[in-house]
PDB file of C-alpha atoms and ligand atoms in Angstrom:
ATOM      1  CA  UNK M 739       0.522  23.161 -14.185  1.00  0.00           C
ATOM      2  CA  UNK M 740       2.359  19.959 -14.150  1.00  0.00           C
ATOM      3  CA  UNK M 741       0.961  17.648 -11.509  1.00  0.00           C
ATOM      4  CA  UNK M 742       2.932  16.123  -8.676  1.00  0.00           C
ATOM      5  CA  UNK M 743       3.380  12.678  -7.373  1.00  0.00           C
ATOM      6  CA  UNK M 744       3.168  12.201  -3.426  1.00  0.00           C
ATOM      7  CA  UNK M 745       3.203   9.049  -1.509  1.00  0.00           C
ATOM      8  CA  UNK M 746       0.944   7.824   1.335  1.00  0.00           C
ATOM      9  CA  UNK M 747       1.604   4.742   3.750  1.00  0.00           C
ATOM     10  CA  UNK M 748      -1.484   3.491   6.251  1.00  0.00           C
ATOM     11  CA  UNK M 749       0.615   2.400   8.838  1.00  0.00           C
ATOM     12  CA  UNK M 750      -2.313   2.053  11.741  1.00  0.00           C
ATOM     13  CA  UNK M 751      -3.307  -1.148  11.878  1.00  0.00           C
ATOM     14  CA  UNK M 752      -2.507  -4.123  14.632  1.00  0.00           C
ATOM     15  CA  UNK M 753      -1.504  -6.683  12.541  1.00  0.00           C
ATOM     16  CA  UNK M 754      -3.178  -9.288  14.120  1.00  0.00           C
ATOM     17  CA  UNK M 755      -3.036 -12.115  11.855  1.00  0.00           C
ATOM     18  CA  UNK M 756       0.404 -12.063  12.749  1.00  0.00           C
ATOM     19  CA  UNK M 757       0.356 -13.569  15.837  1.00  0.00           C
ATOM     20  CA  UNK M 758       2.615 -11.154  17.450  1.00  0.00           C
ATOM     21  CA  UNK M 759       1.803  -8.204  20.207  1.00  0.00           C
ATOM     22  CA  UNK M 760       4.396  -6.046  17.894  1.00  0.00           C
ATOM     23  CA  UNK M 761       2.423  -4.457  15.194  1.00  0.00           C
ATOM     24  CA  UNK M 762       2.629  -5.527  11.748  1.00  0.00           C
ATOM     25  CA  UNK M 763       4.877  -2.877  10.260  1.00  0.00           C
ATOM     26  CA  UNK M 764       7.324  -3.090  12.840  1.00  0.00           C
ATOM     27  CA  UNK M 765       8.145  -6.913  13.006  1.00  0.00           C
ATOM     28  CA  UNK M 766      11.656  -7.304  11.451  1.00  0.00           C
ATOM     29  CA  UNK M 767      12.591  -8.163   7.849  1.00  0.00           C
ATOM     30  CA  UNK M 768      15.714  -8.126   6.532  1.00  0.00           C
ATOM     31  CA  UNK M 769      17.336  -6.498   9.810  1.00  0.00           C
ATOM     32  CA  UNK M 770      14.639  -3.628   9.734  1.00  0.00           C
ATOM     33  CA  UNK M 771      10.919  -2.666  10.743  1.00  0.00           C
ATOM     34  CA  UNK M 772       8.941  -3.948   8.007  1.00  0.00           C
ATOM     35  CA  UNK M 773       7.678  -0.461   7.122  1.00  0.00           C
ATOM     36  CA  UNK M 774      10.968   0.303   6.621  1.00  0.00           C
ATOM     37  CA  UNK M 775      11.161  -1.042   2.959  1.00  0.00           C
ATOM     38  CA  UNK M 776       7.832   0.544   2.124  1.00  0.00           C
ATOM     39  CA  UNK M 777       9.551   3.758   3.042  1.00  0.00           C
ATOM     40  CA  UNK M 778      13.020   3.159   1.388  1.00  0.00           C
ATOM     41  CA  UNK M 779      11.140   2.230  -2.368  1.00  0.00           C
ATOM     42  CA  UNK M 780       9.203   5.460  -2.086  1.00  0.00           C
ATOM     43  CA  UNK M 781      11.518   7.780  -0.701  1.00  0.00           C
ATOM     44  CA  UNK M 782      14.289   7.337  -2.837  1.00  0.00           C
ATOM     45  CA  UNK M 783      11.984   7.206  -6.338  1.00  0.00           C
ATOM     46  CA  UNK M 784      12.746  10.607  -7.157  1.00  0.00           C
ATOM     47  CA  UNK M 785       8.958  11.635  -8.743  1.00  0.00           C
ATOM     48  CA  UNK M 786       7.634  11.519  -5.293  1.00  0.00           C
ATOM     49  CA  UNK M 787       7.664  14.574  -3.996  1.00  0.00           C
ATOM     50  CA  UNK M 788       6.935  13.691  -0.153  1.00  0.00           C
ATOM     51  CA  UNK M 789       5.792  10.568   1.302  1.00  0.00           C
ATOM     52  CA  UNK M 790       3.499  10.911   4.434  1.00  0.00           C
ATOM     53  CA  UNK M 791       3.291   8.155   6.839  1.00  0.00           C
ATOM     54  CA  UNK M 792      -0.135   7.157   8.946  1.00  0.00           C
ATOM     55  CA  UNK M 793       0.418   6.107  11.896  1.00  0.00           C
ATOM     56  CA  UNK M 794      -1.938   5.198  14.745  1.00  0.00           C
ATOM     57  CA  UNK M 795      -2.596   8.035  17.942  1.00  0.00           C
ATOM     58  CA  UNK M 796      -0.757   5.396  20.233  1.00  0.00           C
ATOM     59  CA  UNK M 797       1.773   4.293  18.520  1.00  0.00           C
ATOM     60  CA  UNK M 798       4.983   3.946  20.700  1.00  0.00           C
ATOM     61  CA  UNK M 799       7.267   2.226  18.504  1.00  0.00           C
ATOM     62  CA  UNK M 800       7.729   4.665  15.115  1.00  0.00           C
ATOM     63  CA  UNK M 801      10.289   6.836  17.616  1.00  0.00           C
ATOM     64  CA  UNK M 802      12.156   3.711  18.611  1.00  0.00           C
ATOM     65  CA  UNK M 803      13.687   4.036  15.445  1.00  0.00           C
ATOM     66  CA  UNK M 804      15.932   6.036  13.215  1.00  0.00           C
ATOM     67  CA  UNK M 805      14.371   7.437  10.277  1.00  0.00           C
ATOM     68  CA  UNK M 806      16.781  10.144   9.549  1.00  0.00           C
ATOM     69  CA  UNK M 807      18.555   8.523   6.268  1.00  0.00           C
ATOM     70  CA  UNK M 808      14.624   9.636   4.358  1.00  0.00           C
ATOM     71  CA  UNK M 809      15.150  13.280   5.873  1.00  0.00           C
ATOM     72  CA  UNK M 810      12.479  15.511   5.201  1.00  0.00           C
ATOM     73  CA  UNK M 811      10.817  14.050   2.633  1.00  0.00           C
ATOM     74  CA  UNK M 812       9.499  12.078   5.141  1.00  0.00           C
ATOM     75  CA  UNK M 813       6.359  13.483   7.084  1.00  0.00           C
ATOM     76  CA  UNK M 814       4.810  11.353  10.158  1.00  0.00           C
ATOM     77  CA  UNK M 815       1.024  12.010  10.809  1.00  0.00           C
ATOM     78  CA  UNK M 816      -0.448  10.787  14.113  1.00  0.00           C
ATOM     79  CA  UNK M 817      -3.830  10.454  12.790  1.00  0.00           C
ATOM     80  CA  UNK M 818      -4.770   6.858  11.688  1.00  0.00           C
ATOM     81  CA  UNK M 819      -8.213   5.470  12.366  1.00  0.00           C
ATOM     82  CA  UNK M 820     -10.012   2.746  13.123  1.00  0.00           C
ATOM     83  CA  UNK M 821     -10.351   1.020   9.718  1.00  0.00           C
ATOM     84  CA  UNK M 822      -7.524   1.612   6.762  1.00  0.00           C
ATOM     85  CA  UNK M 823      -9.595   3.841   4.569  1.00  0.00           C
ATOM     86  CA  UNK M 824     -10.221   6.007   7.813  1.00  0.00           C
ATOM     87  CA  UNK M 825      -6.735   6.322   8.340  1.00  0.00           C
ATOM     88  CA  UNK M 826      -6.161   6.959   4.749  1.00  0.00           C
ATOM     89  CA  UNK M 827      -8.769  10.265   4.658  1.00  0.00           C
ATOM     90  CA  UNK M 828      -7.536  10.985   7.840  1.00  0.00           C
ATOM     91  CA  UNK M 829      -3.614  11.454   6.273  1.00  0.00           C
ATOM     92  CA  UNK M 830      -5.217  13.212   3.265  1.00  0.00           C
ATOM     93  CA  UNK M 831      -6.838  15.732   5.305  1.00  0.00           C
ATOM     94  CA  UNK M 832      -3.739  16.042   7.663  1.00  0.00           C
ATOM     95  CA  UNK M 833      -1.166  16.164   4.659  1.00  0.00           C
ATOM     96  CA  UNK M 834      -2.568  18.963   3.178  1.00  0.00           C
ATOM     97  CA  UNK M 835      -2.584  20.877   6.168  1.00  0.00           C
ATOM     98  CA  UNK M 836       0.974  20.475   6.127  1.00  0.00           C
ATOM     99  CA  UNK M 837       2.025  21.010   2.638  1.00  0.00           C
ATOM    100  CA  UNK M 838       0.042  22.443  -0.511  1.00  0.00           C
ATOM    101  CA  UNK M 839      -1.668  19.550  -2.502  1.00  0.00           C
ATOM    102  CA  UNK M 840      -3.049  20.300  -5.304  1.00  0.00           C
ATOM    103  CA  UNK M 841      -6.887  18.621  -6.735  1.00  0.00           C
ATOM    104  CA  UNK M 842      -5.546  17.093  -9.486  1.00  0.00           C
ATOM    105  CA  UNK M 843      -2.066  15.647  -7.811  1.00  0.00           C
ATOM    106  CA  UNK M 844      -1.478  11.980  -7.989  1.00  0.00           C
ATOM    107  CA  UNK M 845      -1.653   9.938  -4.689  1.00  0.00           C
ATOM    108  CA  UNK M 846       0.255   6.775  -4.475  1.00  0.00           C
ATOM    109  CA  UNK M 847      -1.142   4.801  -1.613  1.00  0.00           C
ATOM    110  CA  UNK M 848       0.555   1.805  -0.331  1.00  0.00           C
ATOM    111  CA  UNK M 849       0.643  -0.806   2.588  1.00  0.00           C
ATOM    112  CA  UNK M 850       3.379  -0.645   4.868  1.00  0.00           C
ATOM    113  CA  UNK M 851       2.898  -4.597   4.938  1.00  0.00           C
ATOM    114  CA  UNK M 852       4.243  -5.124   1.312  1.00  0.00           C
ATOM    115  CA  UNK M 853       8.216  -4.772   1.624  1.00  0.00           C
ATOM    116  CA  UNK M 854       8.994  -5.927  -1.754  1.00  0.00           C
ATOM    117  CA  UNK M 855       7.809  -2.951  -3.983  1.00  0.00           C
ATOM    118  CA  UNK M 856      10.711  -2.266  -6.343  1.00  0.00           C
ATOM    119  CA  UNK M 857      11.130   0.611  -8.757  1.00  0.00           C
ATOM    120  CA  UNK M 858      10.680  -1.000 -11.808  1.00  0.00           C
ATOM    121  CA  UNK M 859       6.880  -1.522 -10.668  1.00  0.00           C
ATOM    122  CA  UNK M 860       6.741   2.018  -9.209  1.00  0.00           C
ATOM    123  CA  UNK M 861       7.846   3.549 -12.362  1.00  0.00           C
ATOM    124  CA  UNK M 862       5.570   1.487 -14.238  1.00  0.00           C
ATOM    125  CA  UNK M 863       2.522   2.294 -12.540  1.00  0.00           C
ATOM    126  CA  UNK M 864       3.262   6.431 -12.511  1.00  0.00           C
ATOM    127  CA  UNK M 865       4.016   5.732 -16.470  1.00  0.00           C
ATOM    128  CA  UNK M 866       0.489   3.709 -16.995  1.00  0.00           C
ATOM    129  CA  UNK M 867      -1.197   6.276 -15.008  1.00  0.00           C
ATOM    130  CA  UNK M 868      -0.149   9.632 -15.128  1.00  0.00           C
ATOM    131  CA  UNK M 869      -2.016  10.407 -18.227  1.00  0.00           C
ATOM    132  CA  UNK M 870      -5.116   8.460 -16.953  1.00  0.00           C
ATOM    133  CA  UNK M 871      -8.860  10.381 -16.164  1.00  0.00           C
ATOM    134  CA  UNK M 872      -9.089   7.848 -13.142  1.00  0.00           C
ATOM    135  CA  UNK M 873      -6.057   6.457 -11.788  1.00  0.00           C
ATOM    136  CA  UNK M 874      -5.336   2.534 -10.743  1.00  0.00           C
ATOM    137  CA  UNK M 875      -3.490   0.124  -8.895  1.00  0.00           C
ATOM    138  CA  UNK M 876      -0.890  -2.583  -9.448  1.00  0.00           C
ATOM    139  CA  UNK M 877      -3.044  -6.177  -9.611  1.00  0.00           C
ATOM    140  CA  UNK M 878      -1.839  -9.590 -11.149  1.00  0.00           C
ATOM    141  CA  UNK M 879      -4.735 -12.199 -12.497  1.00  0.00           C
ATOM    142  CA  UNK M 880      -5.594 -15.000 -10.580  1.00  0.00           C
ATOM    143  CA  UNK M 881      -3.509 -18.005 -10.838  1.00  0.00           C
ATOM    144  CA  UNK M 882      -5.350 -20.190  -8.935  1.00  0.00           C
ATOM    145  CA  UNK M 883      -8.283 -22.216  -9.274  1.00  0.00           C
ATOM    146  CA  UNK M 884     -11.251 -20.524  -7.263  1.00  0.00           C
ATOM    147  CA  UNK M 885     -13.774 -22.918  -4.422  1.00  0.00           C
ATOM    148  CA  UNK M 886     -16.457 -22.134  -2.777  1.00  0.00           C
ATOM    149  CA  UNK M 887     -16.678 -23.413   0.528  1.00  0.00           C
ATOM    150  CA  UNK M 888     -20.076 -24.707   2.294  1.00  0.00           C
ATOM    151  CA  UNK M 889     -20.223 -24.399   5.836  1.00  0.00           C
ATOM    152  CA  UNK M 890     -18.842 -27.649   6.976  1.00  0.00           C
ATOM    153  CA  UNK M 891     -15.227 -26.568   4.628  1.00  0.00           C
ATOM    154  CA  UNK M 892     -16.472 -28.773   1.647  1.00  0.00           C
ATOM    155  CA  UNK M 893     -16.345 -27.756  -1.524  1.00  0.00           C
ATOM    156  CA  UNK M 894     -19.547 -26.121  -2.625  1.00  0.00           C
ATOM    157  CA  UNK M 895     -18.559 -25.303  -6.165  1.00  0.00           C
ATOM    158  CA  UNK M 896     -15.533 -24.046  -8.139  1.00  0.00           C
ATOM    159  CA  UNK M 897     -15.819 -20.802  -9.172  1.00  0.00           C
ATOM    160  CA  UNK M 898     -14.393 -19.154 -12.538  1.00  0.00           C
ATOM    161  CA  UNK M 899     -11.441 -16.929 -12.204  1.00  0.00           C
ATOM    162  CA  UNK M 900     -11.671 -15.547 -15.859  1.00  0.00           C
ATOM    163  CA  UNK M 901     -11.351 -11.391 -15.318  1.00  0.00           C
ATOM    164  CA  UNK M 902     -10.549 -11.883 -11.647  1.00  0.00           C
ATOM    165  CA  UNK M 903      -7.427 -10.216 -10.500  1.00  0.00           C
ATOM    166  CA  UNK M 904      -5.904  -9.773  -7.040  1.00  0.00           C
ATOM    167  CA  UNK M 905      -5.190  -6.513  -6.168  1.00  0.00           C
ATOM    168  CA  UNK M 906      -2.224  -5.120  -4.816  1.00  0.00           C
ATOM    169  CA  UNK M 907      -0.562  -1.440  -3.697  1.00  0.00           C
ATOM    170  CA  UNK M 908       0.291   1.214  -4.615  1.00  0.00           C
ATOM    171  CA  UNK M 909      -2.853   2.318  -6.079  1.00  0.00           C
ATOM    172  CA  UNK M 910      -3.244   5.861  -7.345  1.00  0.00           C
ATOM    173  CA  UNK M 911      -5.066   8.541  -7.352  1.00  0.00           C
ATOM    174  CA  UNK M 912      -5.621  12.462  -7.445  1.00  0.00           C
ATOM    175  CA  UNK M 913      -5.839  14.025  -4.570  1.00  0.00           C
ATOM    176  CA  UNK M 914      -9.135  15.532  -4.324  1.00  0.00           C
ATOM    177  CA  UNK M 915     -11.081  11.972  -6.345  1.00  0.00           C
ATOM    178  CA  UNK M 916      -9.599  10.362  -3.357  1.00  0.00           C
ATOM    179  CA  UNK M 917     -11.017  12.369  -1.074  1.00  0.00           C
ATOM    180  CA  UNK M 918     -14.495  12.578  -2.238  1.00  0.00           C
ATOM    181  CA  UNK M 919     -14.279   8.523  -3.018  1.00  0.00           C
ATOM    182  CA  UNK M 920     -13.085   8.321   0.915  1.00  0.00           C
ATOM    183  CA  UNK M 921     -15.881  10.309   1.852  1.00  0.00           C
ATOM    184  CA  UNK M 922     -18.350   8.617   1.260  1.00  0.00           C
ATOM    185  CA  UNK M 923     -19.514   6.398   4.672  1.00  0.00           C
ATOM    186  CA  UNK M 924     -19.686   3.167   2.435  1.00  0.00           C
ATOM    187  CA  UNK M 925     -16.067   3.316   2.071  1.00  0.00           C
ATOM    188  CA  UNK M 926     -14.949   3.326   5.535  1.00  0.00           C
ATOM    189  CA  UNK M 927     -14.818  -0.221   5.433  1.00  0.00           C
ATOM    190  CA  UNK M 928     -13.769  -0.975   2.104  1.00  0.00           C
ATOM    191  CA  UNK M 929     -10.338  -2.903   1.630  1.00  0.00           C
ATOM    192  CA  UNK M 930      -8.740  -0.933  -0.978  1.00  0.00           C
ATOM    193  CA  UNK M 931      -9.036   2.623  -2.218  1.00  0.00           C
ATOM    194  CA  UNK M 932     -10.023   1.718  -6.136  1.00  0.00           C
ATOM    195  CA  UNK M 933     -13.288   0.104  -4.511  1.00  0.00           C
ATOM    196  CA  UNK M 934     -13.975   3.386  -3.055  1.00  0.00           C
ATOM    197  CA  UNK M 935     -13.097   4.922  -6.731  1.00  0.00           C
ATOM    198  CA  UNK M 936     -15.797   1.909  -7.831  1.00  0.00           C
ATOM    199  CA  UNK M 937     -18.197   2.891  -5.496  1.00  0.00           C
ATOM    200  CA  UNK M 938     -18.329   6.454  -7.492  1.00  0.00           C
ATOM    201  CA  UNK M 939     -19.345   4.724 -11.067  1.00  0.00           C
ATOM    202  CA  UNK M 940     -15.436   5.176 -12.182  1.00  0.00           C
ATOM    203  CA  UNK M 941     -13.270   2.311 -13.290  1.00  0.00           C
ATOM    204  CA  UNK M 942      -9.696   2.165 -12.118  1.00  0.00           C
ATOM    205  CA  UNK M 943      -6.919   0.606 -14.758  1.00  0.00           C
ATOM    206  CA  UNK M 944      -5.100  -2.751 -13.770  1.00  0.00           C
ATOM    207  CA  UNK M 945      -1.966  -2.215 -14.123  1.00  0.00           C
ATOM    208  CA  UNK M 946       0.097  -5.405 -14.639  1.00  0.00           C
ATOM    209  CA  UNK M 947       2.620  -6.069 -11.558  1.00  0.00           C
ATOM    210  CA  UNK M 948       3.790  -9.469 -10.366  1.00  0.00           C
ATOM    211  CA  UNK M 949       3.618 -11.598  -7.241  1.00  0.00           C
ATOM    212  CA  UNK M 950       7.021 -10.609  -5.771  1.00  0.00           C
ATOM    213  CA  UNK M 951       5.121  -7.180  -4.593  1.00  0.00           C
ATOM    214  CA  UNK M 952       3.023  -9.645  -1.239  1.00  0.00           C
ATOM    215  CA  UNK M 953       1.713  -8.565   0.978  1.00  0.00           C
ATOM    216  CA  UNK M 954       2.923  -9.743   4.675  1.00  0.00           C
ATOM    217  CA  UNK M 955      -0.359 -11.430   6.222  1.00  0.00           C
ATOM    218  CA  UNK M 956       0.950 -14.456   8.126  1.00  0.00           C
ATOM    219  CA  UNK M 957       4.448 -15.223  10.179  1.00  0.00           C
ATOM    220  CA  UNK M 958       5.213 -17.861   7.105  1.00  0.00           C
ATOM    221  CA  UNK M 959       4.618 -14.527   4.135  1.00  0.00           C
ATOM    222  CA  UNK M 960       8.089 -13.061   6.196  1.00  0.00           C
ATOM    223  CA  UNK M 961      10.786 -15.767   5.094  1.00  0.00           C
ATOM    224  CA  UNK M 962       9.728 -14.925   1.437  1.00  0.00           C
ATOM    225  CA  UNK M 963       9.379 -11.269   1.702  1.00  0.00           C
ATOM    226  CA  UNK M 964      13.260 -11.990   2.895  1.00  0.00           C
ATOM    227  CA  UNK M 965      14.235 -14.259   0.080  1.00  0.00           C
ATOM    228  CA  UNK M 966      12.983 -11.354  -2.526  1.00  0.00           C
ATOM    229  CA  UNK M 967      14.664  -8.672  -1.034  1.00  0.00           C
ATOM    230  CA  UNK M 968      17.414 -10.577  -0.833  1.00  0.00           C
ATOM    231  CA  UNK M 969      17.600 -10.958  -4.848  1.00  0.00           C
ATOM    232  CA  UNK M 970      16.569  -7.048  -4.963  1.00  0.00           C
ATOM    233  CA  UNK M 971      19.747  -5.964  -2.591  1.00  0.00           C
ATOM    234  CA  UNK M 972      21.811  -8.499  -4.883  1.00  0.00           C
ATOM    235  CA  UNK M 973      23.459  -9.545  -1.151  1.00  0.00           C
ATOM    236  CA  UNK M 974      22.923 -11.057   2.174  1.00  0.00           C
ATOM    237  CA  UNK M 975      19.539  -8.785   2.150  1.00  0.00           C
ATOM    238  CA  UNK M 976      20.449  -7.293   5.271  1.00  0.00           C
ATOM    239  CA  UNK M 977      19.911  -3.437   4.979  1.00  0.00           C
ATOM    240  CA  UNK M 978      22.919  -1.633   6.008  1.00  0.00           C
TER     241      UNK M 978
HETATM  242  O1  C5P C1007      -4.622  -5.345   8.039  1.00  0.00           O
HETATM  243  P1  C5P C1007      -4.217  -5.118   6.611  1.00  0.00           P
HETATM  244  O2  C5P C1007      -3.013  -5.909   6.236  1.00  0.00           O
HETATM  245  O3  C5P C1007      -5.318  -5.230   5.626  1.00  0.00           O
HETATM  246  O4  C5P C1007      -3.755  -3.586   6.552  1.00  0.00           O
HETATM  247  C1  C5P C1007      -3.339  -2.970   5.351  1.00  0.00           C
HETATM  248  C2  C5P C1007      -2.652  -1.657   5.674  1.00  0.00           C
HETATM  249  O5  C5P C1007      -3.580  -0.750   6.270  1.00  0.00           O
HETATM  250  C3  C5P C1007      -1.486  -1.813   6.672  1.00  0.00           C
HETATM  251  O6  C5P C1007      -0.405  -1.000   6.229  1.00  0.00           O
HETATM  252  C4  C5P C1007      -2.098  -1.330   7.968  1.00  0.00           C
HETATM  253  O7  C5P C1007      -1.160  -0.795   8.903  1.00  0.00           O
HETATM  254  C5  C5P C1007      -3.056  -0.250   7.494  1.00  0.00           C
HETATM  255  N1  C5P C1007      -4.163   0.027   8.425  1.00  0.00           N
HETATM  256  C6  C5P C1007      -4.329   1.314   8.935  1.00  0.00           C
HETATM  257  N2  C5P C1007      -5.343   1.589   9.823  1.00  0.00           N
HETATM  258  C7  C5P C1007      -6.188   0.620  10.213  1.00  0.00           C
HETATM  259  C8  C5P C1007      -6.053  -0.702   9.690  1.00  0.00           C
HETATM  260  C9  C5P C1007      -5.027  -0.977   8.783  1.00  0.00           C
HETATM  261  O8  C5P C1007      -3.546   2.217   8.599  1.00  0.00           O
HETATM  262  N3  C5P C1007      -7.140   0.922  11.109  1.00  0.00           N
END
């Protein structure tokens, strides 16, 4: 049986590098929540079959807004957790309680707090991977040079970025690998899902993206999110 492609966003976190008592994925870009872009590249890529959202037990701003336009191929789960791969098992677990996932279906996981994700890097990713025993992620290699600080902010050494790469979302993975990877109590803390892949002896691909695909982190990341939507949209990069 053919395997199917669903989508999962971590939407649980507080943001709080951002300065700003509004979480993360709702500060505005482009006229909209930020989550809102995550949900608009994934929804309307027609391979995904549903794309589940995470969001945290208290959250009391997701129904301040209209989400109608992704109908049902949208599923909200009020289960996130206290760290991101917690809420990510914790929407794996609650996702296929709501719809039948198979073991070997693909998961694309993704951070609400990178807006730019376009479909030329989705499709390339699902191409790269869907014939792949492991899975992977979108990553670019370092461009800059690497220091290591001591403690007083001096340099301590510069470090070789040969082989490094920065990793990005979506990252992807079957179902059940996920799972199992998640499982595991040294992943609850992990910052990505391939280091939870790692952490079983398996080596994810790096699949080539480019920088455009941020991630929001600090109030300054937001005018340039804007500016590359803006040449995505081809207008004003206001979303109607
Ligand atoms: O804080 P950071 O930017 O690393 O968060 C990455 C993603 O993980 C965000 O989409 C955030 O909402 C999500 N997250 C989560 N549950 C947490 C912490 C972060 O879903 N407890």
């Amino acid at each position: 049986m053919m395997s199917k492609y669903f989508a999962l966003i971590p939407a649980a976190g507080s943001g709080s590098r951002m300065e700003n008592n509004l979480p993360k994925q709702y500060l505005p870009i482009a006229g909209r929540p930020m989550i809102y872009h995550a949900l608009k590249a994934l929804c309307h890529f027609p391979k995904i079959a549903s794309v589940f959202v995470v969001l945290a037990p208290h959250d009391s701003e997701w129904l301040k807004h209209d989400w109608s336009e992704f109908s049902d191929k949208l599923i909200m789960l009020n289960c996130g957790g206290t760290t991101r791969s917690m809420s990510i098992l914790n929407g794996l677990k609650a996702a296929s309680e709501k719809l039948l996932i198979g073991d070997n279906d693909w998961v694309l996981v993704h951070d609400a707090a990178r807006p730019c994700l376009s479909e030329t890097l989705l499709e390339k990713i699902v191409d790269e991977l869907t014939n792949d025993a492991v899975g992977g992620l979108l990553a670019v290699p370092l461009a800059d040079t690497l220091k290591r600080s001591n403690v007083s902010s001096r340099v301590e050494r510069t470090e070789s970025r040969k082989d490094l790469w920065q990793a990005q979302t979506p990252q992807m993975f079957r179902y059940k690998l996920l799972v199992d990877a998640l499982s595991r109590p040294s992943s609850m803390t992990m910052t990505d899902d391939a280091s939870a892949i790692e952490g079983l002896g398996l080596h994810p691909k790096l699949v080539l993206s480019d920088t455009r695909n941020l991630k929001i982190t600090y109030p300054q990341d937001i005018v340039l999110a804007e500016l590359i939507l803006r040449t995505q949209l081809g207008g004003d990069g206001e979303c109607s």
